[in-house]
Coordinates of C-alpha atoms in Angstrom, one line a residue:
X1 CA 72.9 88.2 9.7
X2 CA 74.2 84.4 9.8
X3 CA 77.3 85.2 12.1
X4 CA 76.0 88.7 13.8
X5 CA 72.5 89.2 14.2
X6 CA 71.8 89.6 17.8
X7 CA 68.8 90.1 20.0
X8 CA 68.6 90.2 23.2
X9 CA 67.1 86.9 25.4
X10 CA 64.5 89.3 27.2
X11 CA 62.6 89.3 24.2
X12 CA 61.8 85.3 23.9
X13 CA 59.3 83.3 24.9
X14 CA 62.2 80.5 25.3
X15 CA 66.0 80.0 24.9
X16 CA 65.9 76.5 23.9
X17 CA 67.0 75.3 20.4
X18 CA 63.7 74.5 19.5
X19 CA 61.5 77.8 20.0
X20 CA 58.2 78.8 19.8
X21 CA 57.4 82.4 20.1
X22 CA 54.7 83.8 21.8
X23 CA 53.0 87.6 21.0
X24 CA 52.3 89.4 24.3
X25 CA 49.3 90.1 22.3
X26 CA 48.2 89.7 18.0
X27 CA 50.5 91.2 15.5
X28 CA 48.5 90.2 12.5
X29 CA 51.4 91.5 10.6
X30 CA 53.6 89.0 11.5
X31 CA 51.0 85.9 11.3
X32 CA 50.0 87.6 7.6
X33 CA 54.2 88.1 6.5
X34 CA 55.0 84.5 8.0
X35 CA 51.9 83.1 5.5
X36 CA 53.2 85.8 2.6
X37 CA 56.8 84.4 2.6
X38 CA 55.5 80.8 3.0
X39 CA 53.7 81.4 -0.4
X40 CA 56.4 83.2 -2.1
X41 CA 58.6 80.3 -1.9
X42 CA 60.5 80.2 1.2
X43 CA 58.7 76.9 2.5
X44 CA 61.8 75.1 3.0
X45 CA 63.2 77.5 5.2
X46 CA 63.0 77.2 9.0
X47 CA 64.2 79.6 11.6
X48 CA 66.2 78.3 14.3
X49 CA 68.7 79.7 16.9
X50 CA 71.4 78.9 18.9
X51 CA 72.8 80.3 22.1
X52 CA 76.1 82.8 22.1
X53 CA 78.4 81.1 24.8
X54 CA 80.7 84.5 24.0
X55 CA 77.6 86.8 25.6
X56 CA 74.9 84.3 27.3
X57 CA 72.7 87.4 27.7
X58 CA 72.3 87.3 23.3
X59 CA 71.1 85.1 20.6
X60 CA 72.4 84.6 17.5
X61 CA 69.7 83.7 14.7
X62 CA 70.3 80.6 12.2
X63 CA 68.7 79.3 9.0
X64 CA 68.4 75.3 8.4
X65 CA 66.1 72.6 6.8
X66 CA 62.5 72.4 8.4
X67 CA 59.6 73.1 7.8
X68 CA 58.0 76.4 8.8
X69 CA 55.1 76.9 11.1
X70 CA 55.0 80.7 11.7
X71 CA 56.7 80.9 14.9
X72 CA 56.1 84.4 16.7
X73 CA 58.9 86.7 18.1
X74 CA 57.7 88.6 21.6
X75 CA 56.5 92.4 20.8
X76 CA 59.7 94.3 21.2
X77 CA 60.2 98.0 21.8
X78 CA 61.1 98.1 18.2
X79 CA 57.6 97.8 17.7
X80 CA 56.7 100.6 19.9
X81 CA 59.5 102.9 18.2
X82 CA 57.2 102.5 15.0
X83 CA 53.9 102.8 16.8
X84 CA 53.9 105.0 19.3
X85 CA 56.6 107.5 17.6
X86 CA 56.0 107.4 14.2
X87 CA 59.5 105.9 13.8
X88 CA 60.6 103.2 11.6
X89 CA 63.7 100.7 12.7
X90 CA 65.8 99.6 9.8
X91 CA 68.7 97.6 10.3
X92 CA 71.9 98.9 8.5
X93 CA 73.1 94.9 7.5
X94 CA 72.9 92.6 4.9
X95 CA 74.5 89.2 3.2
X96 CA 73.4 85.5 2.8
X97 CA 71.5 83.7 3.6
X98 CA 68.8 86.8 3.7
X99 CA 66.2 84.5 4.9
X100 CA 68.2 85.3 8.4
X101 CA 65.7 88.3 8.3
X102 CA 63.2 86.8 9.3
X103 CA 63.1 87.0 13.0
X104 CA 64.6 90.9 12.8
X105 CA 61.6 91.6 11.0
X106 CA 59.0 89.6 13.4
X107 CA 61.0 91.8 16.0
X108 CA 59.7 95.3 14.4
X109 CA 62.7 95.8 11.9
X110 CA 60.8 97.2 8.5
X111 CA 63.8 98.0 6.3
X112 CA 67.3 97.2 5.0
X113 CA 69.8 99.5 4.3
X114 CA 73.0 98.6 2.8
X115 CA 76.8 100.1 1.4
X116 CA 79.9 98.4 -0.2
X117 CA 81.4 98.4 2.8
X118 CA 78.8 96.2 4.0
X119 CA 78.8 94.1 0.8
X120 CA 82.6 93.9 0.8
X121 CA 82.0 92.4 4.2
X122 CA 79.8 89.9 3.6
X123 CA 81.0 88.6 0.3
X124 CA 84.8 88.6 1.0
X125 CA 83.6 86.8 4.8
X126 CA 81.4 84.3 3.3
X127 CA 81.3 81.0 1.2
X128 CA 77.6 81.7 0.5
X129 CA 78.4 83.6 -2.3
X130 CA 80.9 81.0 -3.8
X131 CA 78.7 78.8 -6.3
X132 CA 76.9 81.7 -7.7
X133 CA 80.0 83.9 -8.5
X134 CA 81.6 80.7 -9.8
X135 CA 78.6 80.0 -12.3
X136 CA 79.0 83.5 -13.5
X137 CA 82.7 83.2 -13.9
X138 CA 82.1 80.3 -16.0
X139 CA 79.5 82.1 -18.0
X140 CA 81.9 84.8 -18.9
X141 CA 81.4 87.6 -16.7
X142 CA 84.2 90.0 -15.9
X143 CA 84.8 90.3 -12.4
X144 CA 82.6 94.1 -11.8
X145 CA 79.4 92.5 -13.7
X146 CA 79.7 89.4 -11.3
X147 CA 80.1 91.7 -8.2
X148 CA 76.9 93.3 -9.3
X149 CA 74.6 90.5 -9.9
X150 CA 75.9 88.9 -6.3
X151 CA 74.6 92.2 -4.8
X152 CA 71.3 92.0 -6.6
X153 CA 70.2 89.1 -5.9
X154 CA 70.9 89.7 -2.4
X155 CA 68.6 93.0 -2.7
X156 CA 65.7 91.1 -4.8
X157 CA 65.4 88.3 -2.1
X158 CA 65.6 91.3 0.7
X159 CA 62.6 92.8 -0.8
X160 CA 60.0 90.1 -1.6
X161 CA 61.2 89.7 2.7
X162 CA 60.0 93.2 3.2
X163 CA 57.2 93.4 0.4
X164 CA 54.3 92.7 2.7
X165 CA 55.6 95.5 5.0
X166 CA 55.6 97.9 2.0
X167 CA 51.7 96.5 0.8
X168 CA 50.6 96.5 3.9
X169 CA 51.8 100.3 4.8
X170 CA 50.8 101.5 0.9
X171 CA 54.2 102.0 0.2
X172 CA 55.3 104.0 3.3
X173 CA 57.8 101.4 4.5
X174 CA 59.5 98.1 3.8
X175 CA 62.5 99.1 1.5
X176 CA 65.7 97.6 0.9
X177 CA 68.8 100.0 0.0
X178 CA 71.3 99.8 -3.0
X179 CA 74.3 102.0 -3.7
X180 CA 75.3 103.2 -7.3
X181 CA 79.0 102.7 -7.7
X182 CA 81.0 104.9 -5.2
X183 CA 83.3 105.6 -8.7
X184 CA 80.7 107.7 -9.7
X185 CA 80.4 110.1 -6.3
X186 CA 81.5 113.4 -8.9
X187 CA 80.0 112.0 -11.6
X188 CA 76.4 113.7 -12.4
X189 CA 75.5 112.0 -15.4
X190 CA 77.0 108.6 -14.8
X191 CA 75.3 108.4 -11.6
X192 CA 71.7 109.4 -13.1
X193 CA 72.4 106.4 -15.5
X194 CA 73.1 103.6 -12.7
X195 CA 70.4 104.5 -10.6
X196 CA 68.6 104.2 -13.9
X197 CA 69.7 100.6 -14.6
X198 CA 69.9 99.3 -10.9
X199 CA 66.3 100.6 -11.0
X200 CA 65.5 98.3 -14.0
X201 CA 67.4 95.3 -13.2
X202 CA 66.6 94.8 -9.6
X203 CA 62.9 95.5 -10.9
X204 CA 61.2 96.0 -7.3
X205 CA 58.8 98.5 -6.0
X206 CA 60.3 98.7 -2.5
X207 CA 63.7 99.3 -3.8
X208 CA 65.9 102.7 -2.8
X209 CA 68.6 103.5 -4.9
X210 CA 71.7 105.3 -3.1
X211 CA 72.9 108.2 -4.5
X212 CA 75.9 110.2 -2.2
X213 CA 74.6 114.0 -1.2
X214 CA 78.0 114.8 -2.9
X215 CA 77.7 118.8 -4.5
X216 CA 77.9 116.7 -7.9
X217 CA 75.0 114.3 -7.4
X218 CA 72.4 117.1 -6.1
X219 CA 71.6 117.1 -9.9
X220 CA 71.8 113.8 -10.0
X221 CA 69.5 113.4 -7.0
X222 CA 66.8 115.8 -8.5
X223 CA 66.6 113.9 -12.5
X224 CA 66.3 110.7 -11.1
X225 CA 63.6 111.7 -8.4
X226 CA 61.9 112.9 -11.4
X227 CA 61.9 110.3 -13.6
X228 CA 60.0 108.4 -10.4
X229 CA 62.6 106.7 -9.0
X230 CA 62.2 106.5 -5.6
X231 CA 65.9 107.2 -3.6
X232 CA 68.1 106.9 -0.3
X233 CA 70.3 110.0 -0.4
X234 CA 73.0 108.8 1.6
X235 CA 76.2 110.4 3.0
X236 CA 75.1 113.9 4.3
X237 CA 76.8 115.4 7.3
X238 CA 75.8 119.0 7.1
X239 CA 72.2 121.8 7.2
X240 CA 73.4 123.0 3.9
X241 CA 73.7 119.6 2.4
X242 CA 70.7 118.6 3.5
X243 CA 68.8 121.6 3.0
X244 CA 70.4 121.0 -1.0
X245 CA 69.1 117.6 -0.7
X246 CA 65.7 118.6 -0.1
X247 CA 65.2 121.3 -2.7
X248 CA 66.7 118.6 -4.9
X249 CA 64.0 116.2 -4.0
X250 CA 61.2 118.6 -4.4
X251 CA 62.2 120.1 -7.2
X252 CA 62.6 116.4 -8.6
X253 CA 58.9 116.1 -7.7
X254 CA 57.7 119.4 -9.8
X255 CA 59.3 118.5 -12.8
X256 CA 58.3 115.3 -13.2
X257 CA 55.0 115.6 -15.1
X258 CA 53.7 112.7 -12.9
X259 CA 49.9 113.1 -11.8
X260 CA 50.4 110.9 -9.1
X261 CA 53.6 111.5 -6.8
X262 CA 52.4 109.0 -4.3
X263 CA 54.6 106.4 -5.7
X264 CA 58.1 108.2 -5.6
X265 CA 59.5 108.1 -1.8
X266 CA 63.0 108.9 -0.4
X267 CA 64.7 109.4 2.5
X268 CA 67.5 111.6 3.5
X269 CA 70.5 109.5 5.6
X270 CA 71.9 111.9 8.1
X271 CA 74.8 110.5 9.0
X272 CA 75.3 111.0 13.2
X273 CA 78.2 109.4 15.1
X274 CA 81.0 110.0 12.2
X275 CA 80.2 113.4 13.0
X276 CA 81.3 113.2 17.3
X277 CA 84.3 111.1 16.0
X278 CA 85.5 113.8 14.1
X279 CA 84.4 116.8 16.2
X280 CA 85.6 115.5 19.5
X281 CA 89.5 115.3 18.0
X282 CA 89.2 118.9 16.7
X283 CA 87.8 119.9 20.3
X284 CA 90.5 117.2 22.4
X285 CA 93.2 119.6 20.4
X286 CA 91.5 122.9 21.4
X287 CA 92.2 121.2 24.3
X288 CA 90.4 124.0 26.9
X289 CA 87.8 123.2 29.7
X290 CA 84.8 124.8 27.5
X291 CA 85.6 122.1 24.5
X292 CA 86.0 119.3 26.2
X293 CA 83.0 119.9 28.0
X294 CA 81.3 119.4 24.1
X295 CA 82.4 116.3 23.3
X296 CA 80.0 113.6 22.4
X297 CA 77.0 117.0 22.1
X298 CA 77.7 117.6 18.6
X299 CA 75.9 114.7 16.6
X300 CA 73.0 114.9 18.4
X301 CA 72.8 118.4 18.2
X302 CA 72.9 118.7 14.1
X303 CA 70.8 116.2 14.0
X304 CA 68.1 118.1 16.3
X305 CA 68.6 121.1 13.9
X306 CA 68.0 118.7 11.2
X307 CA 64.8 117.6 12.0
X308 CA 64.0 121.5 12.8
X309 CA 65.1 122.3 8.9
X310 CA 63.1 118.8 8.1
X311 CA 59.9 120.6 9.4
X312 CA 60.5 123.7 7.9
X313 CA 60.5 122.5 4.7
X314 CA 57.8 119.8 4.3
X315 CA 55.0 122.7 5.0
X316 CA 53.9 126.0 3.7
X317 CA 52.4 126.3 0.0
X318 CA 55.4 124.6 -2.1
X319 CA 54.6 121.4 -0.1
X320 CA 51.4 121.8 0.1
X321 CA 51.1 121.9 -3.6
X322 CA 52.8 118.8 -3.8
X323 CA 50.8 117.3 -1.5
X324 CA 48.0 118.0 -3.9
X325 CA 49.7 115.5 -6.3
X326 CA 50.3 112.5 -3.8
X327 CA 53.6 113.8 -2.4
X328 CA 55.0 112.0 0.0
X329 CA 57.7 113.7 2.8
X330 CA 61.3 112.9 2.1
X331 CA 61.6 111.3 5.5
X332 CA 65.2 112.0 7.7
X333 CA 67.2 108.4 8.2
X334 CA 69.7 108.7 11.6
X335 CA 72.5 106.6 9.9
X336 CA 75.9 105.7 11.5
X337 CA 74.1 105.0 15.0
X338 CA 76.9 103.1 15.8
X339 CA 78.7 104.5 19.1
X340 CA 82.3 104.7 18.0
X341 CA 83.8 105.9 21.4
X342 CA 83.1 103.3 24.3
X343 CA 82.4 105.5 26.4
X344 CA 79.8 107.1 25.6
X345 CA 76.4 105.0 26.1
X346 CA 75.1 102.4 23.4
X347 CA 72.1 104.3 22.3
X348 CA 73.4 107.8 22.3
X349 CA 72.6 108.1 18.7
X350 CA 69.2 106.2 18.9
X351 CA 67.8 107.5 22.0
X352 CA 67.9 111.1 21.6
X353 CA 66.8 110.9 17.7
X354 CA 63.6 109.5 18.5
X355 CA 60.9 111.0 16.4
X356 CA 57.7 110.9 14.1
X357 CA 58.0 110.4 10.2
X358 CA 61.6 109.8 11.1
X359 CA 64.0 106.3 10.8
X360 CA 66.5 104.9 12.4
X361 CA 68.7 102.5 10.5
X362 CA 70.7 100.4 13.1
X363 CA 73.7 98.2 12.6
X364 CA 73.6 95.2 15.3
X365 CA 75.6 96.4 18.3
X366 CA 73.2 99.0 17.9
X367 CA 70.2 97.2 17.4
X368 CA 70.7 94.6 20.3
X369 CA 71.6 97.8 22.6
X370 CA 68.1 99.5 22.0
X371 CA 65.9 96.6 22.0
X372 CA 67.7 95.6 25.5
X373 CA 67.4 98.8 27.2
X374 CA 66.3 101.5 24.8
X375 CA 63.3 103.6 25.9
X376 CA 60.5 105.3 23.4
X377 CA 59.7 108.6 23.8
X378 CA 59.6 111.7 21.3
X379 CA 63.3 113.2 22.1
X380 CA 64.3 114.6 18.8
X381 CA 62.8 117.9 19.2
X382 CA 62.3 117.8 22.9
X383 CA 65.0 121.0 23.5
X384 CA 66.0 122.3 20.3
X385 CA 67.1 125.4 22.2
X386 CA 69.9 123.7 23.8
X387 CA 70.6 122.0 20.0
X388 CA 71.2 125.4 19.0
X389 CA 73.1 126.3 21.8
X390 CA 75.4 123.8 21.8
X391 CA 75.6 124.3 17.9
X392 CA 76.5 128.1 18.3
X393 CA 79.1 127.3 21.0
X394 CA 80.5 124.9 19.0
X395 CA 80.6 127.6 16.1
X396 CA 82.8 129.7 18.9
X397 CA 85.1 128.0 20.1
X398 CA 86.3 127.3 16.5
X399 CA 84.7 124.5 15.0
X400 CA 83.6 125.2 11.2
X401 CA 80.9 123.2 10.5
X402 CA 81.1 123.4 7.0
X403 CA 84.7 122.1 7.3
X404 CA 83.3 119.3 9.1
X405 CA 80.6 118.4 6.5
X406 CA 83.4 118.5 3.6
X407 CA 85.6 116.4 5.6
X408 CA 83.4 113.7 6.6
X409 CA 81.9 113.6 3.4
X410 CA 85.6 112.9 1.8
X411 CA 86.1 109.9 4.1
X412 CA 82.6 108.2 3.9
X413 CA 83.3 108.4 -0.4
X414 CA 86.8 107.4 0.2
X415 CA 85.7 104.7 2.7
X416 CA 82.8 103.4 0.1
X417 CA 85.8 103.1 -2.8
X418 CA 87.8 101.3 -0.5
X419 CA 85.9 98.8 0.0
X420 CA 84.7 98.5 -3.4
X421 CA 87.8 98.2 -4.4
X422 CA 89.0 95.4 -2.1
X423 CA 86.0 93.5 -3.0
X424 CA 86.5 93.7 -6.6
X425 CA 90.3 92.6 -5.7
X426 CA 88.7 89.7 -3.6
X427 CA 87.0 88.7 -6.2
X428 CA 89.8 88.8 -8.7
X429 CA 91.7 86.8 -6.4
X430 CA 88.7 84.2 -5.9
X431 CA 88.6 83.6 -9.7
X432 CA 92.0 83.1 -10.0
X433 CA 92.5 80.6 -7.3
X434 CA 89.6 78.7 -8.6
X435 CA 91.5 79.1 -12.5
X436 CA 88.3 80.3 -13.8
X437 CA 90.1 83.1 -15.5
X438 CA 93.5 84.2 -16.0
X439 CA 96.1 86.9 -14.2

């Protein structure tokens, strides 16, 4: 975004401040978004960027006063990632000034994901946020309620961004992600009623609510799907999980009573390099030849299985039923694709996860590595057998993978309160120092 969205200089037309972009060949989509946003109000926006003297091989994207002319980013491989593999690039980022999406989305990104700790990031690092929490102050709103309408407004401007992608692909893409409260991550019925009111109040169709894959919110999960809200199930680390997920989302779909499924989408975020980081220090203690061999396999291996389980389930006559009615697959979303451990390469969790109905939601260091020197094949299923092998000897030389998922699933709910906790203190502290409300 304004301080860390990066793309790599290979895919300009020019490095100088004032670019024009040229298409290695038409993407009407970009010419038809640049003329959508224009109308929809963001005349007075202009895209300009300015050289990274920390990393002269990147570009870091700006916003400032101009006016607009519909200035074209080079086809990146993002763009064949989408349409040569069926796979859809999201970029796992977002704060102000949102308009700094612009040229990820001319460069093939076609969603936003977000968390609190990515909101706590951007709100507690940024002044942008400063004159609208301070008119809310002022207007009496406790600190939690300001917190919230800061995040939506973020989300509504991220999705009129991405609104032409989602017209233009009859709902299929273009969403923008919002979490319900991580205080509610055991909390059945109180998370059925936030998704229900983040639904209303951010009142857009390319919207995903998060819900956590927590045994608590699999309920959760399947009331809200059926009362056609469409939904990021975030947080899943395990088959089981995700095979609960699924059954949750298709039973959601049965008991809906709608006629017309075709408007109730969601995707499934299966959470990848968490799962090495915790893995290889469990193996680093086993500490014997045959372990440490494993480290770094057992992310991408889960996730191959994944996709195997993925496939299993979206055919036969259950699905097809649903089918019938409009249904849409519950598509798998590789999140964390982060490399934690620097040494392992920068697109271990992108590269090998490549795959049709599929998406990849990429954080920046992620993002910049694949468009630099990613290549786009089908790799997701091109060896399950040696998925399941490493899987099974994983199994043997003592890992539990259930242990694992439970784990993992602790910290990422733990890590979400943190943040959203810290922020909430931020804030607090924000108000105070500006004596808009008492200790």
């Amino acid at each position: 975004m304004a301080s860390i969205s990066k793309l790599s200089n290979p895919i300009f037309a020019s490095s100088s401040s004032s670019v024009k972009f040229r298409s290695s060949q038409p993407r009407p989509l970009v010419d038809f978004h640049t003329r959508s946003l224009l109308n929809r109000g963001f005349s007075s926006s202009r895209l300009s960027i300015r050289t990274n003297h920390v990393d002269r091989s990147s570009l870091i994207f700006r916003c400032s006063q101009i006016e607009g002319n519909g200035a074209q980013l080079k086809r990146t491989v993002l763009h064949d990632l989408y349409e040569q593999q069926g796979q859809s690039p999201w970029y796992d980022n977002l704060c102000r000034p949102v308009t700094d999406l612009l040229p990820l989305i001319s460069s093939g990104v076609r969603g936003v994901t977000s968390n609190p700790a990515i909101f706590q990031k951007a709100i507690s690092s940024s002044n942008a946020y400063n004159e609208q929490f301070r008119e809310l102050v002022q207007a009496g709103k406790d600190i939690e309620g300001a917190y919230w309408e800061l995040v939506i407004k973020d989300i509504q401007d991220a999705c009129k961004l991405f609104e032409p992608i989602y017209d233009q692909t009859d709902g299929a893409d273009g969403y923008v992600s919002v979490e319900v409260s991580p205080r509610l991550a055991d909390d059945t019925k109180g998370t059925v009623e936030a998704a229900k009111w983040l639904h209303k109040v951010v009142d857009r169709s390319n919207v995903y609510i998060k819900i956590p894959a927590t045994a608590e919110c699999i309920a959760s999960i399947k009331e809200v799907i059926s009362l056609g809200i469409s939904v990021n199930v975030t947080l899943i680390f395990s088959l089981p999980r995700y095979e609960a997920v699924i059954d949750a989302y298709l039973d959601g779909l049965e008991s809906s009573g709608l006629s017309d499924l075709s408007r109730v989408t969601s995707v499934a975020s299966f959470f990848v390099s968490r799962v090495d980081s915790l893995v290889d220090k469990m193996l680093e203690k086993i500490g014997t030849p045959e372990a440490l061999d494993l480290r770094g396999k057992a992310a991408v291996a889960q996730a191959a299985l994944a996709y195997k389980l993925y496939q299993k389930k979206f055919s036969g006559p259950r699905w097809e039923a649903l089918v019938k009615k409009g249904a849409k697959k519950q598509r798998l979303l590789w999140a964390s694709t982060s490399v934690k451990n620097p040494a392992y390469p920068d697109t271990l969790y992108v590269a090998p996860l490549i795959g049709p109905d599929t998406v990849s939601t990429m954080p920046d260091q992620a993002l910049q590595a694949f468009i630099d020197h990613g290549t786009v094949s089908r790799t997701i299923d091109s060896n399950i057998s040696e998925a399941e092998g490493i899987y099974s000897a994983l199994e043997k030389i003592g890992i539990d993978w259930n242990e694992v998922g439970s784990q993992l699933e602790l910290e990422g709910v733990e890590s979400f309160m943190k943040s959203f906790v810290s922020l909430l203190d931020s804030l607090q502290e924000k108000a105070n120092s500006l004596k808009l409300v008492s200790l």
